[in-house]
PDB file of C-alpha atoms in Angstrom:
ATOM      1  CA  UNK A   1      94.230 -79.903  34.259  1.00 89.00           C
ATOM      2  CA  UNK A   2      96.804 -77.277  33.330  1.00 93.00           C
ATOM      3  CA  UNK A   3      97.959 -76.523  29.681  1.00 95.00           C
ATOM      4  CA  UNK A   4     101.733 -75.658  29.486  1.00 95.00           C
ATOM      5  CA  UNK A   5     103.654 -73.547  26.931  1.00 97.00           C
ATOM      6  CA  UNK A   6     107.109 -72.577  27.302  1.00 95.00           C
ATOM      7  CA  UNK A   7     107.073 -73.380  30.900  1.00 95.00           C
ATOM      8  CA  UNK A   8     103.988 -71.218  31.668  1.00 96.00           C
ATOM      9  CA  UNK A   9     100.456 -72.240  32.273  1.00 96.00           C
ATOM     10  CA  UNK A  10      98.370 -70.834  29.482  1.00 97.00           C
ATOM     11  CA  UNK A  11      95.002 -72.468  30.240  1.00 97.00           C
ATOM     12  CA  UNK A  12      93.083 -74.619  32.708  1.00 97.00           C
ATOM     13  CA  UNK A  13      90.585 -77.169  31.541  1.00 97.00           C
ATOM     14  CA  UNK A  14      87.512 -77.599  33.992  1.00 97.00           C
ATOM     15  CA  UNK A  15      85.045 -80.528  33.747  1.00 97.00           C
ATOM     16  CA  UNK A  16      81.804 -78.625  34.298  1.00 97.00           C
ATOM     17  CA  UNK A  17      80.824 -80.718  37.119  1.00 96.00           C
ATOM     18  CA  UNK A  18      80.251 -77.619  39.270  1.00 96.00           C
ATOM     19  CA  UNK A  19      77.983 -75.862  36.807  1.00 98.00           C
ATOM     20  CA  UNK A  20      74.431 -75.773  37.875  1.00 98.00           C
ATOM     21  CA  UNK A  21      71.994 -77.832  35.564  1.00 98.00           C
ATOM     22  CA  UNK A  22      70.302 -74.592  34.207  1.00 98.00           C
ATOM     23  CA  UNK A  23      73.616 -73.169  32.887  1.00 98.00           C
ATOM     24  CA  UNK A  24      74.418 -76.102  30.516  1.00 98.00           C
ATOM     25  CA  UNK A  25      76.999 -78.186  32.393  1.00 98.00           C
ATOM     26  CA  UNK A  26      79.888 -78.976  30.041  1.00 98.00           C
ATOM     27  CA  UNK A  27      83.540 -78.813  29.879  1.00 98.00           C
ATOM     28  CA  UNK A  28      85.396 -75.771  29.434  1.00 98.00           C
ATOM     29  CA  UNK A  29      88.694 -73.831  29.304  1.00 98.00           C
ATOM     30  CA  UNK A  30      89.201 -70.948  31.843  1.00 98.00           C
ATOM     31  CA  UNK A  31      91.339 -68.910  32.596  1.00 98.00           C
ATOM     32  CA  UNK A  32      93.069 -68.996  29.129  1.00 98.00           C
ATOM     33  CA  UNK A  33      96.068 -66.387  29.323  1.00 98.00           C
ATOM     34  CA  UNK A  34      98.465 -64.975  27.023  1.00 98.00           C
ATOM     35  CA  UNK A  35     102.388 -66.164  27.552  1.00 98.00           C
ATOM     36  CA  UNK A  36     102.713 -62.595  29.526  1.00 98.00           C
ATOM     37  CA  UNK A  37      99.681 -63.749  31.638  1.00 98.00           C
ATOM     38  CA  UNK A  38      97.171 -61.564  30.307  1.00 98.00           C
ATOM     39  CA  UNK A  39      93.671 -62.925  30.866  1.00 98.00           C
ATOM     40  CA  UNK A  40      91.673 -63.348  27.911  1.00 98.00           C
ATOM     41  CA  UNK A  41      88.505 -65.386  28.886  1.00 98.00           C
ATOM     42  CA  UNK A  42      85.713 -65.047  31.244  1.00 98.00           C
ATOM     43  CA  UNK A  43      83.511 -67.408  32.881  1.00 98.00           C
ATOM     44  CA  UNK A  44      79.968 -67.282  34.661  1.00 97.00           C
ATOM     45  CA  UNK A  45      79.793 -63.419  34.254  1.00 95.00           C
ATOM     46  CA  UNK A  46      76.996 -61.472  36.071  1.00 93.00           C
ATOM     47  CA  UNK A  47      75.253 -60.763  32.518  1.00 93.00           C
ATOM     48  CA  UNK A  48      75.263 -64.239  31.292  1.00 95.00           C
ATOM     49  CA  UNK A  49      76.072 -66.864  33.988  1.00 97.00           C
ATOM     50  CA  UNK A  50      76.166 -69.658  31.217  1.00 98.00           C
ATOM     51  CA  UNK A  51      79.019 -68.285  29.344  1.00 98.00           C
ATOM     52  CA  UNK A  52      82.164 -70.398  30.077  1.00 98.00           C
ATOM     53  CA  UNK A  53      85.348 -69.328  28.928  1.00 98.00           C
ATOM     54  CA  UNK A  54      85.857 -71.591  25.750  1.00 98.00           C
ATOM     55  CA  UNK A  55      83.458 -74.291  25.044  1.00 98.00           C
ATOM     56  CA  UNK A  56      81.215 -75.956  22.848  1.00 98.00           C
ATOM     57  CA  UNK A  57      77.501 -75.268  23.541  1.00 98.00           C
ATOM     58  CA  UNK A  58      74.300 -75.225  21.349  1.00 98.00           C
ATOM     59  CA  UNK A  59      70.848 -73.820  22.393  1.00 97.00           C
ATOM     60  CA  UNK A  60      69.031 -76.253  20.450  1.00 98.00           C
ATOM     61  CA  UNK A  61      69.691 -79.851  20.072  1.00 98.00           C
ATOM     62  CA  UNK A  62      66.840 -81.842  19.129  1.00 98.00           C
ATOM     63  CA  UNK A  63      64.825 -79.152  21.144  1.00 98.00           C
ATOM     64  CA  UNK A  64      67.289 -79.698  24.118  1.00 98.00           C
ATOM     65  CA  UNK A  65      69.101 -76.656  25.558  1.00 98.00           C
ATOM     66  CA  UNK A  66      72.850 -77.440  25.959  1.00 98.00           C
ATOM     67  CA  UNK A  67      73.703 -73.760  25.969  1.00 98.00           C
ATOM     68  CA  UNK A  68      72.297 -72.700  29.276  1.00 98.00           C
ATOM     69  CA  UNK A  69      69.947 -70.022  30.513  1.00 98.00           C
ATOM     70  CA  UNK A  70      66.384 -69.204  28.881  1.00 97.00           C
ATOM     71  CA  UNK A  71      65.448 -70.964  25.595  1.00 98.00           C
ATOM     72  CA  UNK A  72      64.319 -69.035  22.719  1.00 97.00           C
ATOM     73  CA  UNK A  73      60.817 -70.005  21.639  1.00 96.00           C
ATOM     74  CA  UNK A  74      59.291 -68.864  18.337  1.00 94.00           C
ATOM     75  CA  UNK A  75      56.733 -66.207  18.612  1.00 92.00           C
ATOM     76  CA  UNK A  76      57.163 -66.232  22.540  1.00 94.00           C
ATOM     77  CA  UNK A  77      60.752 -65.152  23.103  1.00 95.00           C
ATOM     78  CA  UNK A  78      63.157 -66.260  25.642  1.00 96.00           C
ATOM     79  CA  UNK A  79      61.495 -68.462  28.239  1.00 97.00           C
ATOM     80  CA  UNK A  80      62.693 -70.797  30.979  1.00 97.00           C
ATOM     81  CA  UNK A  81      61.886 -74.291  30.320  1.00 97.00           C
ATOM     82  CA  UNK A  82      62.785 -77.685  31.677  1.00 97.00           C
ATOM     83  CA  UNK A  83      64.865 -78.804  28.675  1.00 98.00           C
ATOM     84  CA  UNK A  84      68.471 -78.321  29.721  1.00 98.00           C
ATOM     85  CA  UNK A  85      70.754 -81.089  28.831  1.00 98.00           C
ATOM     86  CA  UNK A  86      74.646 -81.597  29.552  1.00 98.00           C
ATOM     87  CA  UNK A  87      77.954 -82.384  27.854  1.00 98.00           C
ATOM     88  CA  UNK A  88      79.738 -85.080  30.024  1.00 98.00           C
ATOM     89  CA  UNK A  89      83.372 -86.061  29.972  1.00 98.00           C
ATOM     90  CA  UNK A  90      83.622 -89.888  29.327  1.00 98.00           C
ATOM     91  CA  UNK A  91      87.292 -90.275  29.642  1.00 97.00           C
ATOM     92  CA  UNK A  92      90.566 -89.271  28.125  1.00 96.00           C
ATOM     93  CA  UNK A  93      92.484 -91.247  25.573  1.00 96.00           C
ATOM     94  CA  UNK A  94      95.571 -88.947  25.624  1.00 91.00           C
ATOM     95  CA  UNK A  95      96.917 -86.559  28.151  1.00 93.00           C
ATOM     96  CA  UNK A  96      99.934 -84.205  28.036  1.00 88.00           C
ATOM     97  CA  UNK A  97     100.996 -80.782  29.302  1.00 83.00           C
ATOM     98  CA  UNK A  98     100.337 -79.479  25.819  1.00 88.00           C
ATOM     99  CA  UNK A  99      97.044 -80.938  25.219  1.00 91.00           C
ATOM    100  CA  UNK A 100      94.641 -83.922  25.380  1.00 95.00           C
ATOM    101  CA  UNK A 101      92.085 -86.237  23.351  1.00 96.00           C
ATOM    102  CA  UNK A 102      88.822 -86.673  25.349  1.00 98.00           C
ATOM    103  CA  UNK A 103      85.673 -88.662  24.746  1.00 98.00           C
ATOM    104  CA  UNK A 104      82.459 -86.715  25.576  1.00 98.00           C
ATOM    105  CA  UNK A 105      78.537 -87.346  25.457  1.00 98.00           C
ATOM    106  CA  UNK A 106      76.048 -84.763  24.489  1.00 98.00           C
ATOM    107  CA  UNK A 107      72.850 -85.598  26.703  1.00 98.00           C
ATOM    108  CA  UNK A 108      69.397 -84.661  26.515  1.00 98.00           C
ATOM    109  CA  UNK A 109      67.243 -83.336  29.428  1.00 97.00           C
ATOM    110  CA  UNK A 110      66.443 -87.024  30.465  1.00 97.00           C
ATOM    111  CA  UNK A 111      70.441 -87.910  30.272  1.00 98.00           C
ATOM    112  CA  UNK A 112      69.906 -89.855  26.863  1.00 98.00           C
ATOM    113  CA  UNK A 113      73.115 -89.646  24.562  1.00 98.00           C
ATOM    114  CA  UNK A 114      72.257 -87.760  21.388  1.00 98.00           C
ATOM    115  CA  UNK A 115      75.699 -87.360  20.200  1.00 98.00           C
ATOM    116  CA  UNK A 116      79.197 -89.057  21.056  1.00 98.00           C
ATOM    117  CA  UNK A 117      82.182 -86.782  20.635  1.00 98.00           C
ATOM    118  CA  UNK A 118      85.860 -87.070  20.421  1.00 98.00           C
ATOM    119  CA  UNK A 119      87.718 -83.830  21.051  1.00 98.00           C
ATOM    120  CA  UNK A 120      91.189 -82.780  20.799  1.00 97.00           C
ATOM    121  CA  UNK A 121      92.838 -79.707  22.262  1.00 97.00           C
ATOM    122  CA  UNK A 122      96.520 -78.735  21.776  1.00 97.00           C
ATOM    123  CA  UNK A 123      98.653 -75.691  22.810  1.00 97.00           C
ATOM    124  CA  UNK A 124     101.500 -74.808  20.617  1.00 97.00           C
ATOM    125  CA  UNK A 125     104.336 -72.290  21.249  1.00 98.00           C
ATOM    126  CA  UNK A 126     104.960 -69.832  18.247  1.00 98.00           C
ATOM    127  CA  UNK A 127     107.174 -67.284  19.411  1.00 97.00           C
ATOM    128  CA  UNK A 128     107.894 -65.260  22.417  1.00 97.00           C
ATOM    129  CA  UNK A 129     104.691 -63.358  22.150  1.00 98.00           C
ATOM    130  CA  UNK A 130     102.154 -65.924  20.811  1.00 98.00           C
ATOM    131  CA  UNK A 131     101.130 -69.524  21.124  1.00 98.00           C
ATOM    132  CA  UNK A 132      98.222 -71.372  19.293  1.00 98.00           C
ATOM    133  CA  UNK A 133      95.243 -73.318  20.586  1.00 98.00           C
ATOM    134  CA  UNK A 134      93.866 -75.817  18.460  1.00 98.00           C
ATOM    135  CA  UNK A 135      90.536 -77.409  19.256  1.00 98.00           C
ATOM    136  CA  UNK A 136      88.804 -80.234  17.079  1.00 98.00           C
ATOM    137  CA  UNK A 137      85.685 -82.150  17.463  1.00 98.00           C
ATOM    138  CA  UNK A 138      84.228 -85.187  15.742  1.00 98.00           C
ATOM    139  CA  UNK A 139      80.361 -85.627  16.621  1.00 98.00           C
ATOM    140  CA  UNK A 140      78.635 -88.775  15.842  1.00 98.00           C
ATOM    141  CA  UNK A 141      74.994 -88.865  16.037  1.00 98.00           C
ATOM    142  CA  UNK A 142      73.313 -91.718  17.723  1.00 95.00           C
ATOM    143  CA  UNK A 143      70.042 -90.739  16.106  1.00 96.00           C
ATOM    144  CA  UNK A 144      69.170 -87.950  13.439  1.00 98.00           C
ATOM    145  CA  UNK A 145      70.322 -84.951  15.333  1.00 98.00           C
ATOM    146  CA  UNK A 146      69.277 -81.197  14.345  1.00 98.00           C
ATOM    147  CA  UNK A 147      71.090 -78.241  15.789  1.00 98.00           C
ATOM    148  CA  UNK A 148      69.766 -75.089  15.914  1.00 98.00           C
ATOM    149  CA  UNK A 149      69.770 -71.527  17.436  1.00 98.00           C
ATOM    150  CA  UNK A 150      67.828 -68.713  18.531  1.00 98.00           C
ATOM    151  CA  UNK A 151      68.202 -67.382  14.920  1.00 97.00           C
ATOM    152  CA  UNK A 152      66.806 -70.485  13.287  1.00 97.00           C
ATOM    153  CA  UNK A 153      63.873 -70.654  15.864  1.00 97.00           C
ATOM    154  CA  UNK A 154      62.799 -67.296  14.952  1.00 95.00           C
ATOM    155  CA  UNK A 155      64.839 -64.478  16.875  1.00 94.00           C
ATOM    156  CA  UNK A 156      65.906 -61.481  14.574  1.00 91.00           C
ATOM    157  CA  UNK A 157      68.863 -59.650  14.756  1.00 88.00           C
ATOM    158  CA  UNK A 158      71.480 -62.016  13.796  1.00 91.00           C
ATOM    159  CA  UNK A 159      71.319 -64.208  16.907  1.00 95.00           C
ATOM    160  CA  UNK A 160      72.627 -67.306  15.350  1.00 97.00           C
ATOM    161  CA  UNK A 161      74.888 -68.286  18.066  1.00 98.00           C
ATOM    162  CA  UNK A 162      76.042 -71.744  19.122  1.00 98.00           C
ATOM    163  CA  UNK A 163      78.989 -73.717  18.468  1.00 98.00           C
ATOM    164  CA  UNK A 164      82.325 -73.095  19.613  1.00 98.00           C
ATOM    165  CA  UNK A 165      82.104 -70.074  21.699  1.00 98.00           C
ATOM    166  CA  UNK A 166      84.705 -67.829  23.438  1.00 98.00           C
ATOM    167  CA  UNK A 167      83.526 -65.584  26.258  1.00 98.00           C
ATOM    168  CA  UNK A 168      86.086 -63.017  26.289  1.00 97.00           C
ATOM    169  CA  UNK A 169      87.681 -61.150  29.340  1.00 97.00           C
ATOM    170  CA  UNK A 170      86.293 -57.955  30.609  1.00 94.00           C
ATOM    171  CA  UNK A 171      88.109 -54.983  29.109  1.00 94.00           C
ATOM    172  CA  UNK A 172      88.049 -52.700  25.964  1.00 92.00           C
ATOM    173  CA  UNK A 173      87.624 -53.887  22.395  1.00 93.00           C
ATOM    174  CA  UNK A 174      90.286 -52.132  20.580  1.00 94.00           C
ATOM    175  CA  UNK A 175      89.473 -53.373  17.035  1.00 97.00           C
ATOM    176  CA  UNK A 176      87.423 -56.290  15.575  1.00 98.00           C
ATOM    177  CA  UNK A 177      88.032 -57.188  11.740  1.00 98.00           C
ATOM    178  CA  UNK A 178      87.430 -60.152   9.515  1.00 98.00           C
ATOM    179  CA  UNK A 179      89.161 -59.436   5.947  1.00 97.00           C
ATOM    180  CA  UNK A 180      87.784 -56.090   4.915  1.00 98.00           C
ATOM    181  CA  UNK A 181      84.841 -56.121   7.440  1.00 98.00           C
ATOM    182  CA  UNK A 182      85.268 -54.208  10.651  1.00 97.00           C
ATOM    183  CA  UNK A 183      82.998 -53.940  13.768  1.00 95.00           C
ATOM    184  CA  UNK A 184      80.383 -55.907  14.975  1.00 94.00           C
ATOM    185  CA  UNK A 185      77.707 -55.032  12.570  1.00 94.00           C
ATOM    186  CA  UNK A 186      79.724 -55.994   9.430  1.00 97.00           C
ATOM    187  CA  UNK A 187      81.374 -59.092  11.068  1.00 98.00           C
ATOM    188  CA  UNK A 188      78.553 -60.566  12.668  1.00 97.00           C
ATOM    189  CA  UNK A 189      77.514 -63.388  10.338  1.00 98.00           C
ATOM    190  CA  UNK A 190      80.382 -63.048   7.896  1.00 98.00           C
ATOM    191  CA  UNK A 191      82.499 -66.251   6.735  1.00 98.00           C
ATOM    192  CA  UNK A 192      85.647 -64.668   6.388  1.00 98.00           C
ATOM    193  CA  UNK A 193      88.694 -66.899   6.645  1.00 98.00           C
ATOM    194  CA  UNK A 194      90.051 -64.998   9.695  1.00 98.00           C
ATOM    195  CA  UNK A 195      88.550 -62.793  12.353  1.00 98.00           C
ATOM    196  CA  UNK A 196      90.965 -60.736  14.392  1.00 98.00           C
ATOM    197  CA  UNK A 197      89.861 -59.364  17.771  1.00 98.00           C
ATOM    198  CA  UNK A 198      92.265 -56.700  19.401  1.00 98.00           C
ATOM    199  CA  UNK A 199      91.515 -56.274  23.008  1.00 97.00           C
ATOM    200  CA  UNK A 200      92.772 -54.807  26.305  1.00 97.00           C
ATOM    201  CA  UNK A 201      92.433 -56.888  29.643  1.00 97.00           C
ATOM    202  CA  UNK A 202      93.950 -55.569  32.869  1.00 95.00           C
ATOM    203  CA  UNK A 203      95.576 -52.796  31.097  1.00 95.00           C
ATOM    204  CA  UNK A 204      97.530 -54.999  28.769  1.00 98.00           C
ATOM    205  CA  UNK A 205      96.774 -55.158  25.012  1.00 98.00           C
ATOM    206  CA  UNK A 206      96.381 -58.648  23.287  1.00 98.00           C
ATOM    207  CA  UNK A 207      95.137 -60.141  19.921  1.00 98.00           C
ATOM    208  CA  UNK A 208      93.077 -63.232  19.179  1.00 98.00           C
ATOM    209  CA  UNK A 209      93.017 -64.452  15.692  1.00 98.00           C
ATOM    210  CA  UNK A 210      90.420 -66.834  14.987  1.00 98.00           C
ATOM    211  CA  UNK A 211      90.373 -69.354  12.033  1.00 98.00           C
ATOM    212  CA  UNK A 212      89.014 -72.546  10.856  1.00 97.00           C
ATOM    213  CA  UNK A 213      85.409 -71.951   9.982  1.00 97.00           C
ATOM    214  CA  UNK A 214      83.799 -75.023   8.108  1.00 95.00           C
ATOM    215  CA  UNK A 215      81.235 -75.318   5.416  1.00 94.00           C
ATOM    216  CA  UNK A 216      77.936 -73.458   6.401  1.00 95.00           C
ATOM    217  CA  UNK A 217      79.838 -72.044   9.535  1.00 98.00           C
ATOM    218  CA  UNK A 218      79.514 -68.287  10.358  1.00 98.00           C
ATOM    219  CA  UNK A 219      81.089 -65.759  12.780  1.00 98.00           C
ATOM    220  CA  UNK A 220      78.828 -64.749  15.515  1.00 98.00           C
ATOM    221  CA  UNK A 221      80.237 -61.786  17.465  1.00 97.00           C
ATOM    222  CA  UNK A 222      79.392 -59.339  20.125  1.00 95.00           C
ATOM    223  CA  UNK A 223      81.389 -56.420  21.489  1.00 93.00           C
ATOM    224  CA  UNK A 224      81.069 -54.797  24.894  1.00 76.00           C
ATOM    225  CA  UNK A 225      80.388 -51.470  22.712  1.00 56.00           C
ATOM    226  CA  UNK A 226      77.351 -52.938  21.266  1.00 50.00           C
ATOM    227  CA  UNK A 227      73.755 -52.996  22.595  1.00 51.00           C
ATOM    228  CA  UNK A 228      73.972 -56.328  23.642  1.00 61.00           C
ATOM    229  CA  UNK A 229      76.747 -55.276  26.063  1.00 75.00           C
ATOM    230  CA  UNK A 230      79.296 -58.246  26.310  1.00 94.00           C
ATOM    231  CA  UNK A 231      82.358 -59.643  24.445  1.00 96.00           C
ATOM    232  CA  UNK A 232      82.239 -62.781  22.637  1.00 97.00           C
ATOM    233  CA  UNK A 233      83.230 -64.632  19.427  1.00 98.00           C
ATOM    234  CA  UNK A 234      81.606 -67.889  18.346  1.00 98.00           C
ATOM    235  CA  UNK A 235      82.098 -70.154  15.300  1.00 98.00           C
ATOM    236  CA  UNK A 236      78.521 -70.658  14.868  1.00 98.00           C
ATOM    237  CA  UNK A 237      77.237 -73.882  13.418  1.00 98.00           C
ATOM    238  CA  UNK A 238      73.530 -73.008  12.919  1.00 98.00           C
ATOM    239  CA  UNK A 239      73.690 -69.374  12.044  1.00 98.00           C
ATOM    240  CA  UNK A 240      70.959 -69.136   9.562  1.00 95.00           C
ATOM    241  CA  UNK A 241      69.792 -72.701   8.875  1.00 96.00           C
ATOM    242  CA  UNK A 242      69.574 -75.619  11.074  1.00 98.00           C
ATOM    243  CA  UNK A 243      72.441 -78.228  10.756  1.00 98.00           C
ATOM    244  CA  UNK A 244      71.412 -81.952  10.489  1.00 98.00           C
ATOM    245  CA  UNK A 245      73.675 -84.850  11.464  1.00 98.00           C
ATOM    246  CA  UNK A 246      72.264 -88.150  10.292  1.00 98.00           C
ATOM    247  CA  UNK A 247      72.206 -90.927  12.498  1.00 98.00           C
ATOM    248  CA  UNK A 248      75.529 -92.639  12.853  1.00 98.00           C
ATOM    249  CA  UNK A 249      77.158 -90.054  10.802  1.00 98.00           C
ATOM    250  CA  UNK A 250      80.248 -88.296  12.019  1.00 98.00           C
ATOM    251  CA  UNK A 251      80.714 -84.503  11.627  1.00 98.00           C
ATOM    252  CA  UNK A 252      84.099 -83.055  12.083  1.00 98.00           C
ATOM    253  CA  UNK A 253      85.251 -79.387  12.641  1.00 97.00           C
ATOM    254  CA  UNK A 254      87.932 -77.297  14.232  1.00 97.00           C
ATOM    255  CA  UNK A 255      88.886 -73.980  15.411  1.00 98.00           C
ATOM    256  CA  UNK A 256      92.314 -72.303  15.863  1.00 98.00           C
ATOM    257  CA  UNK A 257      93.235 -69.348  17.853  1.00 98.00           C
ATOM    258  CA  UNK A 258      96.390 -67.456  18.013  1.00 98.00           C
ATOM    259  CA  UNK A 259      96.873 -65.749  21.198  1.00 98.00           C
ATOM    260  CA  UNK A 260      99.359 -62.911  21.144  1.00 98.00           C
ATOM    261  CA  UNK A 261     100.866 -60.125  23.702  1.00 97.00           C
TER     262      UNK A 261
END
């Protein structure tokens, strides 16, 4: 499925059916491009094969890994476990060239549904250099569900990732800011209203403006210049503390990203 803005394909939806079980199968958007065609996402890179463009993914959902890769175990570190769940598409309620509304299921390692999701995505033209992607999610728990991260499971160093994650295309990070904060060390773990990533991909400069953090959310960021060696931005749902969704409760969140040449 293609997203069209001003007659141009700016993003492609993928079901995740081709993703291996250990990589956290889930729907995702890739490639995402500027109006001029500059690539701004990456998928299945060699360093983290489970990074899939723009997707929702959490490493600990009632002790099931819906992120992919190794699971962080307290006092043990990253470990390969047979705990990988999946997020499956269950049908579309609306489909158009500029977006869709979809039903999904967050499943544990045995296929049992933990969360029922309604997700919306829309692409909107802003001006000759910019368009906006809006992503909304409504997660309803079939039982009490706890969302966690490597950080909540004991990993130090601000590794509270998991939530709405954007793996950024290979290239230079020209600047990373959030309010008065600058650089990975300051921005990681912050809760500023807007995060701005200025990058370069294929020789062309672009800007990504992220906004929409909810209560308790934090920005998780990595730049290619940091010790971790990969570029990514995440609206993290369990950065410092686990997030509880009570049985039959619905939790709603959203993210907006302005993509500019």
